[in-house]
Each structure stands twice: as structure tokens, then as C-alpha cells.
Amino acid sequence: MVWQSPQAKQRATLLALSTIVAAVLAGCANYAGIHSDKDMALPTQIATAQSMPSEGGHWPATDWASQFGDAQLKALIDEALAGSPSIDKARARIAAAVAFSESANANTLPQVGAGYSWTRQRLTESTFIPPAFAGTWQSENKAIISASYELDLWGKNREALRSAVSMVHMTEAEAEQVKLTLSQAIARSYNELARLYALLDIARDEVTQREEVLRVTRGRVRMGLDTAVEQQTAEANHAAAQ
């Protein structure tokens, strides 16, 4: 049997009573009507225009590289866009889609036609022809004007027109995507080439600096101001720079 002091027994008793009282109160509590007063925000309530300004549905301008002030980069992009087979194909698809949409639009409009014919013939001398006209040449002019309109009761023509317009928009988007992808690739390659040239200039400057240090060190060794250790160190640094 474990012996406990009176103070420890009193604390244990108070703890047990507190636990029992809390359990009783929790069982008697009524949670009805308790709910959060927070509502989920709607997308229209979020001020996205402040952090993400809209471009108005327009693709980036083809001369976006002009903002960097590098005429050579702009010339490279313009040349690539002018002679890219992918862009030529995209333009051909746009032209085909536009022609198809115009044809679909024509089906929703009234159709008007006109025709003209002219014939000349010699009438026979048969007894069926009046004597005044028998054996003479006669001309016949005929003009025909027609109009028609198809009642699109089931919306077939309207759906075809909407589909054709969507096709035009899709092909235009594909063409803009090709332009943007090509110009971005050229800009990245151009910037990478510029970075490599900058690193090459830095490396050449470092080699020149190491050569100067080696020249000075050799002179100091000949004058007895440095030892062979300093010269070997300068030679090693020069070789590493090369």
C-alpha cells in the first residue's frame, strides 16, 4: 500500500470532483443554434484587379521585346516571325477557318440570285409558223431573278455558324501562341548567349590579371624579393585561369 500525505489526498479529491463537474456540465449544455457567422467569399468579391490587372483579353504585342531597348534582339525576333514555317501554317489555318465561317454565315442569310440569257434562232418555214415570221431570225432575251430563305427552325445553321466562329478564334489563338513561344525562345537564347559572352569577358580579364601577377612575381624572384614558392603559386593560378 502506497502512503500519501493529507495534502496529496486533498489535491486528488479536488481533481476528481472537478472532472466530474465538467462532465456533468458538458452533458447538460445545449448546442442548438451555435454556428459560424462567416460566409464564403464569392469570386466577384475578391479585388483581383488590384493584384492581377486584366489585359482585356489581348495577346502580348509582337514587339514586346522593344521594352528592353535592344535593337538586335528585336530584329532577330522579327526575322524569325517573318520566316517561320509554323507561323505560315497557322496563318493558312486561320484563312481556312475564316472562309468556313463566312460560308456558314451565308447559310443564315437570304439567298438572292440573278440570271440572264440571250438566244437567236431562225424560225422554220413550217405551216405552223405564221407567214409573217416564217423563215426569219428572232432573238429572245430572258432575265431571271430569284430569292429564297431557309427557315432555320431547329437552329442547325446558327449552331454551324457558332462552331465556325469558335474555330476562327481557336486558330487565331494557336497562331498567337506560336508567335509568343517562338519569340520567347529567341529571347531566352539571346539572353543566354549574352550571359556566356559576359562570362567569357570576365574569364579573359582574369587571365590577363594572372599574367600580370606572374610577370611581376618572376621579376621579384629575379631580384631576390620573392622565392620560388611565390612563383610556383603565380604560375598555378595563371594555369587555372586559362
JSON list of C-alpha atoms in Angstrom, two decimals:
[
{"chain": "A", "resi": 1, "resn": "MET", "atom": "CA", "xyz": [0.00, 0.00, 0.00]},
{"chain": "A", "resi": 2, "resn": "VAL", "atom": "CA", "xyz": [1.35, 3.44, -1.03]},
{"chain": "A", "resi": 3, "resn": "TRP", "atom": "CA", "xyz": [1.30, 6.08, 1.68]},
{"chain": "A", "resi": 4, "resn": "GLN", "atom": "CA", "xyz": [0.02, 9.56, 0.68]},
{"chain": "A", "resi": 5, "resn": "SER", "atom": "CA", "xyz": [0.18, 12.75, 2.64]},
{"chain": "A", "resi": 6, "resn": "PRO", "atom": "CA", "xyz": [-3.09, 14.54, 3.59]},
{"chain": "A", "resi": 7, "resn": "GLN", "atom": "CA", "xyz": [-2.25, 17.36, 1.14]},
{"chain": "A", "resi": 8, "resn": "ALA", "atom": "CA", "xyz": [-1.83, 14.89, -1.75]},
{"chain": "A", "resi": 9, "resn": "LYS", "atom": "CA", "xyz": [-5.11, 13.19, -0.91]},
{"chain": "A", "resi": 10, "resn": "GLN", "atom": "CA", "xyz": [-6.87, 16.58, -0.84]},
{"chain": "A", "resi": 11, "resn": "ARG", "atom": "CA", "xyz": [-5.48, 17.56, -4.27]},
{"chain": "A", "resi": 12, "resn": "ALA", "atom": "CA", "xyz": [-6.52, 14.20, -5.76]},
{"chain": "A", "resi": 13, "resn": "THR", "atom": "CA", "xyz": [-10.03, 14.60, -4.37]},
{"chain": "A", "resi": 14, "resn": "LEU", "atom": "CA", "xyz": [-10.38, 18.13, -5.79]},
{"chain": "A", "resi": 15, "resn": "LEU", "atom": "CA", "xyz": [-9.15, 16.96, -9.21]},
{"chain": "A", "resi": 16, "resn": "ALA", "atom": "CA", "xyz": [-11.67, 14.12, -9.29]},
{"chain": "A", "resi": 17, "resn": "LEU", "atom": "CA", "xyz": [-14.52, 16.43, -8.30]},
{"chain": "A", "resi": 18, "resn": "SER", "atom": "CA", "xyz": [-13.53, 18.97, -10.99]},
{"chain": "A", "resi": 19, "resn": "THR", "atom": "CA", "xyz": [-13.54, 16.25, -13.64]},
{"chain": "A", "resi": 20, "resn": "ILE", "atom": "CA", "xyz": [-16.98, 15.02, -12.60]},
{"chain": "A", "resi": 21, "resn": "VAL", "atom": "CA", "xyz": [-18.46, 18.54, -12.56]},
{"chain": "A", "resi": 22, "resn": "ALA", "atom": "CA", "xyz": [-17.05, 19.30, -16.04]},
{"chain": "A", "resi": 23, "resn": "ALA", "atom": "CA", "xyz": [-18.52, 16.08, -17.44]},
{"chain": "A", "resi": 24, "resn": "VAL", "atom": "CA", "xyz": [-21.95, 16.85, -15.97]},
{"chain": "A", "resi": 25, "resn": "LEU", "atom": "CA", "xyz": [-21.96, 20.40, -17.34]},
{"chain": "A", "resi": 26, "resn": "ALA", "atom": "CA", "xyz": [-20.93, 19.18, -20.79]},
{"chain": "A", "resi": 27, "resn": "GLY", "atom": "CA", "xyz": [-23.80, 16.72, -20.84]},
{"chain": "A", "resi": 28, "resn": "CYS", "atom": "CA", "xyz": [-26.30, 19.41, -19.91]},
{"chain": "A", "resi": 29, "resn": "ALA", "atom": "CA", "xyz": [-25.10, 22.02, -22.41]},
{"chain": "A", "resi": 30, "resn": "ASN", "atom": "CA", "xyz": [-27.39, 22.84, -25.35]},
{"chain": "A", "resi": 31, "resn": "TYR", "atom": "CA", "xyz": [-25.54, 23.36, -28.65]},
{"chain": "A", "resi": 32, "resn": "ALA", "atom": "CA", "xyz": [-28.62, 24.28, -30.67]},
{"chain": "A", "resi": 33, "resn": "GLY", "atom": "CA", "xyz": [-28.24, 27.48, -32.65]},
{"chain": "A", "resi": 34, "resn": "ILE", "atom": "CA", "xyz": [-24.47, 27.56, -32.33]},
{"chain": "A", "resi": 35, "resn": "HIS", "atom": "CA", "xyz": [-22.91, 28.06, -35.76]},
{"chain": "A", "resi": 36, "resn": "SER", "atom": "CA", "xyz": [-20.34, 30.18, -37.53]},
{"chain": "A", "resi": 37, "resn": "ASP", "atom": "CA", "xyz": [-21.44, 33.56, -38.86]},
{"chain": "A", "resi": 38, "resn": "LYS", "atom": "CA", "xyz": [-18.75, 33.54, -41.56]},
{"chain": "A", "resi": 39, "resn": "ASP", "atom": "CA", "xyz": [-19.74, 33.20, -45.23]},
{"chain": "A", "resi": 40, "resn": "MET", "atom": "CA", "xyz": [-17.51, 32.01, -48.05]},
{"chain": "A", "resi": 41, "resn": "ALA", "atom": "CA", "xyz": [-16.43, 34.94, -50.22]},
{"chain": "A", "resi": 42, "resn": "LEU", "atom": "CA", "xyz": [-17.61, 34.93, -53.82]},
{"chain": "A", "resi": 43, "resn": "PRO", "atom": "CA", "xyz": [-15.08, 35.33, -56.65]},
{"chain": "A", "resi": 44, "resn": "THR", "atom": "CA", "xyz": [-16.74, 38.62, -57.61]},
{"chain": "A", "resi": 45, "resn": "GLN", "atom": "CA", "xyz": [-16.00, 40.00, -54.13]},
{"chain": "A", "resi": 46, "resn": "ILE", "atom": "CA", "xyz": [-12.24, 39.47, -54.42]},
{"chain": "A", "resi": 47, "resn": "ALA", "atom": "CA", "xyz": [-10.38, 42.54, -55.65]},
{"chain": "A", "resi": 48, "resn": "THR", "atom": "CA", "xyz": [-8.15, 40.62, -58.01]},
{"chain": "A", "resi": 49, "resn": "ALA", "atom": "CA", "xyz": [-7.85, 43.62, -60.32]},
{"chain": "A", "resi": 50, "resn": "GLN", "atom": "CA", "xyz": [-5.56, 45.28, -57.78]},
{"chain": "A", "resi": 51, "resn": "SER", "atom": "CA", "xyz": [-3.02, 42.45, -57.75]},
{"chain": "A", "resi": 52, "resn": "MET", "atom": "CA", "xyz": [-3.68, 40.88, -61.15]},
{"chain": "A", "resi": 53, "resn": "PRO", "atom": "CA", "xyz": [-4.67, 43.59, -63.64]},
{"chain": "A", "resi": 54, "resn": "SER", "atom": "CA", "xyz": [-6.59, 42.29, -66.63]},
{"chain": "A", "resi": 55, "resn": "GLU", "atom": "CA", "xyz": [-5.14, 42.52, -70.13]},
{"chain": "A", "resi": 56, "resn": "GLY", "atom": "CA", "xyz": [-8.58, 42.86, -71.65]},
{"chain": "A", "resi": 57, "resn": "GLY", "atom": "CA", "xyz": [-8.32, 39.52, -73.43]},
{"chain": "A", "resi": 58, "resn": "HIS", "atom": "CA", "xyz": [-5.49, 40.68, -75.69]},
{"chain": "A", "resi": 59, "resn": "TRP", "atom": "CA", "xyz": [-2.35, 38.73, -76.51]},
{"chain": "A", "resi": 60, "resn": "PRO", "atom": "CA", "xyz": [1.03, 40.39, -75.85]},
{"chain": "A", "resi": 61, "resn": "ALA", "atom": "CA", "xyz": [2.12, 42.65, -78.69]},
{"chain": "A", "resi": 62, "resn": "THR", "atom": "CA", "xyz": [4.61, 41.14, -81.12]},
{"chain": "A", "resi": 63, "resn": "ASP", "atom": "CA", "xyz": [7.05, 43.98, -80.39]},
{"chain": "A", "resi": 64, "resn": "TRP", "atom": "CA", "xyz": [7.14, 43.28, -76.65]},
{"chain": "A", "resi": 65, "resn": "ALA", "atom": "CA", "xyz": [10.93, 42.86, -76.86]},
{"chain": "A", "resi": 66, "resn": "SER", "atom": "CA", "xyz": [11.29, 46.58, -77.68]},
{"chain": "A", "resi": 67, "resn": "GLN", "atom": "CA", "xyz": [10.95, 47.39, -73.98]},
{"chain": "A", "resi": 68, "resn": "PHE", "atom": "CA", "xyz": [14.49, 46.04, -73.44]},
{"chain": "A", "resi": 69, "resn": "GLY", "atom": "CA", "xyz": [15.97, 48.63, -75.78]},
{"chain": "A", "resi": 70, "resn": "ASP", "atom": "CA", "xyz": [17.98, 46.06, -77.76]},
{"chain": "A", "resi": 71, "resn": "ALA", "atom": "CA", "xyz": [17.52, 46.63, -81.47]},
{"chain": "A", "resi": 72, "resn": "GLN", "atom": "CA", "xyz": [19.41, 43.44, -82.34]},
{"chain": "A", "resi": 73, "resn": "LEU", "atom": "CA", "xyz": [17.07, 41.26, -80.28]},
{"chain": "A", "resi": 74, "resn": "LYS", "atom": "CA", "xyz": [14.01, 42.89, -81.87]},
{"chain": "A", "resi": 75, "resn": "ALA", "atom": "CA", "xyz": [15.47, 42.36, -85.36]},
{"chain": "A", "resi": 76, "resn": "LEU", "atom": "CA", "xyz": [16.11, 38.67, -84.63]},
{"chain": "A", "resi": 77, "resn": "ILE", "atom": "CA", "xyz": [12.55, 38.15, -83.41]},
{"chain": "A", "resi": 78, "resn": "ASP", "atom": "CA", "xyz": [11.04, 40.00, -86.38]},
{"chain": "A", "resi": 79, "resn": "GLU", "atom": "CA", "xyz": [13.12, 37.94, -88.81]},
{"chain": "A", "resi": 80, "resn": "ALA", "atom": "CA", "xyz": [12.11, 34.67, -87.15]},
{"chain": "A", "resi": 81, "resn": "LEU", "atom": "CA", "xyz": [8.42, 35.57, -87.13]},
{"chain": "A", "resi": 82, "resn": "ALA", "atom": "CA", "xyz": [8.54, 36.59, -90.79]},
{"chain": "A", "resi": 83, "resn": "GLY", "atom": "CA", "xyz": [10.16, 33.35, -91.97]},
{"chain": "A", "resi": 84, "resn": "SER", "atom": "CA", "xyz": [8.76, 30.72, -89.62]},
{"chain": "A", "resi": 85, "resn": "PRO", "atom": "CA", "xyz": [7.03, 27.77, -91.36]},
{"chain": "A", "resi": 86, "resn": "SER", "atom": "CA", "xyz": [4.94, 27.18, -88.24]},
{"chain": "A", "resi": 87, "resn": "ILE", "atom": "CA", "xyz": [3.50, 30.68, -88.42]},
{"chain": "A", "resi": 88, "resn": "ASP", "atom": "CA", "xyz": [2.80, 30.28, -92.14]},
{"chain": "A", "resi": 89, "resn": "LYS", "atom": "CA", "xyz": [0.84, 27.13, -91.38]},
{"chain": "A", "resi": 90, "resn": "ALA", "atom": "CA", "xyz": [-1.07, 28.89, -88.61]},
{"chain": "A", "resi": 91, "resn": "ARG", "atom": "CA", "xyz": [-1.97, 31.72, -90.99]},
{"chain": "A", "resi": 92, "resn": "ALA", "atom": "CA", "xyz": [-3.21, 29.20, -93.54]},
{"chain": "A", "resi": 93, "resn": "ARG", "atom": "CA", "xyz": [-5.42, 27.56, -90.89]},
{"chain": "A", "resi": 94, "resn": "ILE", "atom": "CA", "xyz": [-6.82, 30.97, -89.96]},
{"chain": "A", "resi": 95, "resn": "ALA", "atom": "CA", "xyz": [-7.66, 31.73, -93.59]},
{"chain": "A", "resi": 96, "resn": "ALA", "atom": "CA", "xyz": [-9.40, 28.37, -93.97]},
{"chain": "A", "resi": 97, "resn": "ALA", "atom": "CA", "xyz": [-11.37, 28.89, -90.75]},
{"chain": "A", "resi": 98, "resn": "VAL", "atom": "CA", "xyz": [-12.43, 32.38, -91.82]},
{"chain": "A", "resi": 99, "resn": "ALA", "atom": "CA", "xyz": [-13.61, 31.07, -95.19]},
{"chain": "A", "resi": 100, "resn": "PHE", "atom": "CA", "xyz": [-15.59, 28.33, -93.46]},
{"chain": "A", "resi": 101, "resn": "SER", "atom": "CA", "xyz": [-17.19, 30.83, -91.07]},
{"chain": "A", "resi": 102, "resn": "GLU", "atom": "CA", "xyz": [-18.18, 33.09, -93.97]},
{"chain": "A", "resi": 103, "resn": "SER", "atom": "CA", "xyz": [-19.80, 30.13, -95.70]},
{"chain": "A", "resi": 104, "resn": "ALA", "atom": "CA", "xyz": [-21.65, 29.20, -92.51]},
{"chain": "A", "resi": 105, "resn": "ASN", "atom": "CA", "xyz": [-22.79, 32.80, -92.10]},
{"chain": "A", "resi": 106, "resn": "ALA", "atom": "CA", "xyz": [-24.10, 32.86, -95.67]},
{"chain": "A", "resi": 107, "resn": "ASN", "atom": "CA", "xyz": [-26.42, 29.96, -94.86]},
{"chain": "A", "resi": 108, "resn": "THR", "atom": "CA", "xyz": [-28.18, 32.10, -92.25]},
{"chain": "A", "resi": 109, "resn": "LEU", "atom": "CA", "xyz": [-28.94, 34.92, -94.72]},
{"chain": "A", "resi": 110, "resn": "PRO", "atom": "CA", "xyz": [-31.48, 35.20, -97.54]},
{"chain": "A", "resi": 111, "resn": "GLN", "atom": "CA", "xyz": [-30.22, 33.88, -100.87]},
{"chain": "A", "resi": 112, "resn": "VAL", "atom": "CA", "xyz": [-30.67, 36.12, -103.91]},
{"chain": "A", "resi": 113, "resn": "GLY", "atom": "CA", "xyz": [-29.80, 35.08, -107.45]},
{"chain": "A", "resi": 114, "resn": "ALA", "atom": "CA", "xyz": [-29.99, 36.64, -110.89]},
{"chain": "A", "resi": 115, "resn": "GLY", "atom": "CA", "xyz": [-29.54, 35.27, -114.39]},
{"chain": "A", "resi": 116, "resn": "TYR", "atom": "CA", "xyz": [-29.71, 36.42, -117.98]},
{"chain": "A", "resi": 117, "resn": "SER", "atom": "CA", "xyz": [-29.82, 34.54, -121.26]},
{"chain": "A", "resi": 118, "resn": "TRP", "atom": "CA", "xyz": [-29.96, 35.58, -124.90]},
{"chain": "A", "resi": 119, "resn": "THR", "atom": "CA", "xyz": [-30.77, 33.26, -127.76]},
{"chain": "A", "resi": 120, "resn": "ARG", "atom": "CA", "xyz": [-31.15, 33.82, -131.52]},
{"chain": "A", "resi": 121, "resn": "GLN", "atom": "CA", "xyz": [-32.73, 31.32, -133.84]},
{"chain": "A", "resi": 122, "resn": "ARG", "atom": "CA", "xyz": [-34.23, 31.06, -137.31]},
{"chain": "A", "resi": 123, "resn": "LEU", "atom": "CA", "xyz": [-37.88, 30.12, -137.40]},
{"chain": "A", "resi": 124, "resn": "THR", "atom": "CA", "xyz": [-38.85, 27.28, -139.65]},
{"chain": "A", "resi": 125, "resn": "GLU", "atom": "CA", "xyz": [-40.96, 27.81, -142.71]},
{"chain": "A", "resi": 126, "resn": "SER", "atom": "CA", "xyz": [-43.40, 25.23, -141.49]},
{"chain": "A", "resi": 127, "resn": "THR", "atom": "CA", "xyz": [-47.10, 25.78, -141.81]},
{"chain": "A", "resi": 128, "resn": "PHE", "atom": "CA", "xyz": [-47.33, 26.11, -138.06]},
{"chain": "A", "resi": 129, "resn": "ILE", "atom": "CA", "xyz": [-45.49, 29.44, -138.19]},
{"chain": "A", "resi": 130, "resn": "PRO", "atom": "CA", "xyz": [-47.41, 32.48, -139.34]},
{"chain": "A", "resi": 131, "resn": "PRO", "atom": "CA", "xyz": [-46.26, 33.60, -142.80]},
{"chain": "A", "resi": 132, "resn": "ALA", "atom": "CA", "xyz": [-45.08, 36.93, -141.45]},
{"chain": "A", "resi": 133, "resn": "PHE", "atom": "CA", "xyz": [-42.48, 35.18, -139.23]},
{"chain": "A", "resi": 134, "resn": "ALA", "atom": "CA", "xyz": [-41.69, 32.03, -141.20]},
{"chain": "A", "resi": 135, "resn": "GLY", "atom": "CA", "xyz": [-38.05, 31.86, -142.27]},
{"chain": "A", "resi": 136, "resn": "THR", "atom": "CA", "xyz": [-36.98, 34.91, -140.23]},
{"chain": "A", "resi": 137, "resn": "TRP", "atom": "CA", "xyz": [-34.41, 35.26, -137.45]},
{"chain": "A", "resi": 138, "resn": "GLN", "atom": "CA", "xyz": [-35.72, 36.02, -133.98]},
{"chain": "A", "resi": 139, "resn": "SER", "atom": "CA", "xyz": [-33.92, 36.95, -130.75]},
{"chain": "A", "resi": 140, "resn": "GLU", "atom": "CA", "xyz": [-35.07, 36.04, -127.26]},
{"chain": "A", "resi": 141, "resn": "ASN", "atom": "CA", "xyz": [-33.88, 37.84, -124.10]},
{"chain": "A", "resi": 142, "resn": "LYS", "atom": "CA", "xyz": [-34.62, 36.33, -120.72]},
{"chain": "A", "resi": 143, "resn": "ALA", "atom": "CA", "xyz": [-33.80, 37.78, -117.28]},
{"chain": "A", "resi": 144, "resn": "ILE", "atom": "CA", "xyz": [-34.40, 35.74, -114.13]},
{"chain": "A", "resi": 145, "resn": "ILE", "atom": "CA", "xyz": [-34.27, 36.99, -110.53]},
{"chain": "A", "resi": 146, "resn": "SER", "atom": "CA", "xyz": [-34.76, 34.56, -107.65]},
{"chain": "A", "resi": 147, "resn": "ALA", "atom": "CA", "xyz": [-34.81, 34.89, -103.88]},
{"chain": "A", "resi": 148, "resn": "SER", "atom": "CA", "xyz": [-35.02, 32.28, -101.13]},
{"chain": "A", "resi": 149, "resn": "TYR", "atom": "CA", "xyz": [-34.60, 31.99, -97.39]},
{"chain": "A", "resi": 150, "resn": "GLU", "atom": "CA", "xyz": [-34.22, 28.84, -95.33]},
{"chain": "A", "resi": 151, "resn": "LEU", "atom": "CA", "xyz": [-36.16, 28.88, -92.09]},
{"chain": "A", "resi": 152, "resn": "ASP", "atom": "CA", "xyz": [-33.70, 27.61, -89.51]},
{"chain": "A", "resi": 153, "resn": "LEU", "atom": "CA", "xyz": [-36.37, 26.07, -87.29]},
{"chain": "A", "resi": 154, "resn": "TRP", "atom": "CA", "xyz": [-34.01, 23.73, -85.44]},
{"chain": "A", "resi": 155, "resn": "GLY", "atom": "CA", "xyz": [-31.03, 26.08, -85.20]},
{"chain": "A", "resi": 156, "resn": "LYS", "atom": "CA", "xyz": [-28.79, 23.99, -87.44]},
{"chain": "A", "resi": 157, "resn": "ASN", "atom": "CA", "xyz": [-27.35, 26.95, -89.32]},
{"chain": "A", "resi": 158, "resn": "ARG", "atom": "CA", "xyz": [-26.91, 29.03, -86.17]},
{"chain": "A", "resi": 159, "resn": "GLU", "atom": "CA", "xyz": [-25.01, 26.21, -84.46]},
{"chain": "A", "resi": 160, "resn": "ALA", "atom": "CA", "xyz": [-22.83, 25.77, -87.54]},
{"chain": "A", "resi": 161, "resn": "LEU", "atom": "CA", "xyz": [-22.06, 29.49, -87.52]},
{"chain": "A", "resi": 162, "resn": "ARG", "atom": "CA", "xyz": [-21.16, 29.48, -83.83]},
{"chain": "A", "resi": 163, "resn": "SER", "atom": "CA", "xyz": [-18.92, 26.47, -84.37]},
{"chain": "A", "resi": 164, "resn": "ALA", "atom": "CA", "xyz": [-17.21, 28.17, -87.30]},
{"chain": "A", "resi": 165, "resn": "VAL", "atom": "CA", "xyz": [-16.62, 31.37, -85.32]},
{"chain": "A", "resi": 166, "resn": "SER", "atom": "CA", "xyz": [-15.19, 29.33, -82.44]},
{"chain": "A", "resi": 167, "resn": "MET", "atom": "CA", "xyz": [-12.87, 27.62, -84.91]},
{"chain": "A", "resi": 168, "resn": "VAL", "atom": "CA", "xyz": [-11.65, 31.02, -86.13]},
{"chain": "A", "resi": 169, "resn": "HIS", "atom": "CA", "xyz": [-10.94, 32.14, -82.57]},
{"chain": "A", "resi": 170, "resn": "MET", "atom": "CA", "xyz": [-9.15, 28.89, -81.81]},
{"chain": "A", "resi": 171, "resn": "THR", "atom": "CA", "xyz": [-6.90, 29.10, -84.87]},
{"chain": "A", "resi": 172, "resn": "GLU", "atom": "CA", "xyz": [-6.13, 32.74, -84.09]},
{"chain": "A", "resi": 173, "resn": "ALA", "atom": "CA", "xyz": [-5.18, 31.75, -80.54]},
{"chain": "A", "resi": 174, "resn": "GLU", "atom": "CA", "xyz": [-2.95, 28.97, -81.89]},
{"chain": "A", "resi": 175, "resn": "ALA", "atom": "CA", "xyz": [-1.20, 31.44, -84.19]},
{"chain": "A", "resi": 176, "resn": "GLU", "atom": "CA", "xyz": [-0.62, 33.89, -81.34]},
{"chain": "A", "resi": 177, "resn": "GLN", "atom": "CA", "xyz": [0.68, 31.05, -79.16]},
{"chain": "A", "resi": 178, "resn": "VAL", "atom": "CA", "xyz": [3.15, 30.06, -81.88]},
{"chain": "A", "resi": 179, "resn": "LYS", "atom": "CA", "xyz": [4.36, 33.66, -82.18]},
{"chain": "A", "resi": 180, "resn": "LEU", "atom": "CA", "xyz": [4.73, 34.05, -78.43]},
{"chain": "A", "resi": 181, "resn": "THR", "atom": "CA", "xyz": [6.51, 30.72, -77.97]},
{"chain": "A", "resi": 182, "resn": "LEU", "atom": "CA", "xyz": [8.94, 31.42, -80.81]},
{"chain": "A", "resi": 183, "resn": "SER", "atom": "CA", "xyz": [9.74, 34.95, -79.67]},
{"chain": "A", "resi": 184, "resn": "GLN", "atom": "CA", "xyz": [10.24, 33.79, -76.07]},
{"chain": "A", "resi": 185, "resn": "ALA", "atom": "CA", "xyz": [12.60, 31.03, -77.19]},
{"chain": "A", "resi": 186, "resn": "ILE", "atom": "CA", "xyz": [14.65, 33.51, -79.21]},
{"chain": "A", "resi": 187, "resn": "ALA", "atom": "CA", "xyz": [14.78, 35.96, -76.30]},
{"chain": "A", "resi": 188, "resn": "ARG", "atom": "CA", "xyz": [15.90, 33.23, -73.87]},
{"chain": "A", "resi": 189, "resn": "SER", "atom": "CA", "xyz": [18.60, 32.01, -76.25]},
{"chain": "A", "resi": 190, "resn": "TYR", "atom": "CA", "xyz": [19.74, 35.57, -76.90]},
{"chain": "A", "resi": 191, "resn": "ASN", "atom": "CA", "xyz": [19.97, 36.34, -73.18]},
{"chain": "A", "resi": 192, "resn": "GLU", "atom": "CA", "xyz": [21.82, 33.09, -72.52]},
{"chain": "A", "resi": 193, "resn": "LEU", "atom": "CA", "xyz": [24.30, 33.93, -75.28]},
{"chain": "A", "resi": 194, "resn": "ALA", "atom": "CA", "xyz": [24.80, 37.41, -73.81]},
{"chain": "A", "resi": 195, "resn": "ARG", "atom": "CA", "xyz": [25.43, 35.86, -70.38]},
{"chain": "A", "resi": 196, "resn": "LEU", "atom": "CA", "xyz": [28.03, 33.48, -71.81]},
{"chain": "A", "resi": 197, "resn": "TYR", "atom": "CA", "xyz": [29.79, 36.34, -73.60]},
{"chain": "A", "resi": 198, "resn": "ALA", "atom": "CA", "xyz": [29.87, 38.27, -70.33]},
{"chain": "A", "resi": 199, "resn": "LEU", "atom": "CA", "xyz": [31.39, 35.28, -68.54]},
{"chain": "A", "resi": 200, "resn": "LEU", "atom": "CA", "xyz": [33.94, 34.95, -71.35]},
{"chain": "A", "resi": 201, "resn": "ASP", "atom": "CA", "xyz": [34.94, 38.60, -70.92]},
{"chain": "A", "resi": 202, "resn": "ILE", "atom": "CA", "xyz": [35.33, 38.06, -67.18]},
{"chain": "A", "resi": 203, "resn": "ALA", "atom": "CA", "xyz": [37.48, 34.98, -67.77]},
{"chain": "A", "resi": 204, "resn": "ARG", "atom": "CA", "xyz": [39.69, 36.84, -70.23]},
{"chain": "A", "resi": 205, "resn": "ASP", "atom": "CA", "xyz": [40.14, 39.70, -67.78]},
{"chain": "A", "resi": 206, "resn": "GLU", "atom": "CA", "xyz": [41.10, 37.22, -65.09]},
{"chain": "A", "resi": 207, "resn": "VAL", "atom": "CA", "xyz": [43.67, 35.55, -67.35]},
{"chain": "A", "resi": 208, "resn": "THR", "atom": "CA", "xyz": [45.16, 38.97, -68.15]},
{"chain": "A", "resi": 209, "resn": "GLN", "atom": "CA", "xyz": [45.33, 39.77, -64.45]},
{"chain": "A", "resi": 210, "resn": "ARG", "atom": "CA", "xyz": [47.00, 36.44, -63.64]},
{"chain": "A", "resi": 211, "resn": "GLU", "atom": "CA", "xyz": [49.52, 37.00, -66.42]},
{"chain": "A", "resi": 212, "resn": "GLU", "atom": "CA", "xyz": [50.41, 40.39, -64.96]},
{"chain": "A", "resi": 213, "resn": "VAL", "atom": "CA", "xyz": [50.78, 38.90, -61.47]},
{"chain": "A", "resi": 214, "resn": "LEU", "atom": "CA", "xyz": [53.01, 36.14, -62.86]},
{"chain": "A", "resi": 215, "resn": "ARG", "atom": "CA", "xyz": [55.16, 38.68, -64.71]},
{"chain": "A", "resi": 216, "resn": "VAL", "atom": "CA", "xyz": [55.62, 40.78, -61.59]},
{"chain": "A", "resi": 217, "resn": "THR", "atom": "CA", "xyz": [56.33, 37.70, -59.44]},
{"chain": "A", "resi": 218, "resn": "ARG", "atom": "CA", "xyz": [59.04, 36.46, -61.81]},
{"chain": "A", "resi": 219, "resn": "GLY", "atom": "CA", "xyz": [60.66, 39.88, -61.71]},
{"chain": "A", "resi": 220, "resn": "ARG", "atom": "CA", "xyz": [60.62, 39.88, -57.92]},
{"chain": "A", "resi": 221, "resn": "VAL", "atom": "CA", "xyz": [62.16, 36.38, -57.87]},
{"chain": "A", "resi": 222, "resn": "ARG", "atom": "CA", "xyz": [64.99, 37.54, -60.14]},
{"chain": "A", "resi": 223, "resn": "MET", "atom": "CA", "xyz": [65.58, 40.47, -57.83]},
{"chain": "A", "resi": 224, "resn": "GLY", "atom": "CA", "xyz": [65.56, 38.20, -54.79]},
{"chain": "A", "resi": 225, "resn": "LEU", "atom": "CA", "xyz": [62.41, 39.73, -53.30]},
{"chain": "A", "resi": 226, "resn": "ASP", "atom": "CA", "xyz": [60.34, 36.53, -53.63]},
{"chain": "A", "resi": 227, "resn": "THR", "atom": "CA", "xyz": [61.11, 32.84, -53.55]},
{"chain": "A", "resi": 228, "resn": "ALA", "atom": "CA", "xyz": [60.36, 30.04, -55.97]},
{"chain": "A", "resi": 229, "resn": "VAL", "atom": "CA", "xyz": [57.27, 29.22, -53.89]},
{"chain": "A", "resi": 230, "resn": "GLU", "atom": "CA", "xyz": [55.58, 32.52, -54.80]},
{"chain": "A", "resi": 231, "resn": "GLN", "atom": "CA", "xyz": [56.49, 32.00, -58.46]},
{"chain": "A", "resi": 232, "resn": "GLN", "atom": "CA", "xyz": [55.06, 28.48, -58.48]},
{"chain": "A", "resi": 233, "resn": "THR", "atom": "CA", "xyz": [51.86, 29.78, -56.87]},
{"chain": "A", "resi": 234, "resn": "ALA", "atom": "CA", "xyz": [51.52, 32.52, -59.51]},
{"chain": "A", "resi": 235, "resn": "GLU", "atom": "CA", "xyz": [52.14, 30.00, -62.30]},
{"chain": "A", "resi": 236, "resn": "ALA", "atom": "CA", "xyz": [49.49, 27.65, -60.87]},
{"chain": "A", "resi": 237, "resn": "ASN", "atom": "CA", "xyz": [46.94, 30.47, -60.61]},
{"chain": "A", "resi": 238, "resn": "HIS", "atom": "CA", "xyz": [47.69, 31.53, -64.18]},
{"chain": "A", "resi": 239, "resn": "ALA", "atom": "CA", "xyz": [47.24, 27.96, -65.45]},
{"chain": "A", "resi": 240, "resn": "ALA", "atom": "CA", "xyz": [43.95, 27.62, -63.55]},
{"chain": "A", "resi": 241, "resn": "ALA", "atom": "CA", "xyz": [42.64, 30.86, -65.04]},
{"chain": "A", "resi": 242, "resn": "GLN", "atom": "CA", "xyz": [43.44, 29.65, -68.54]}
]
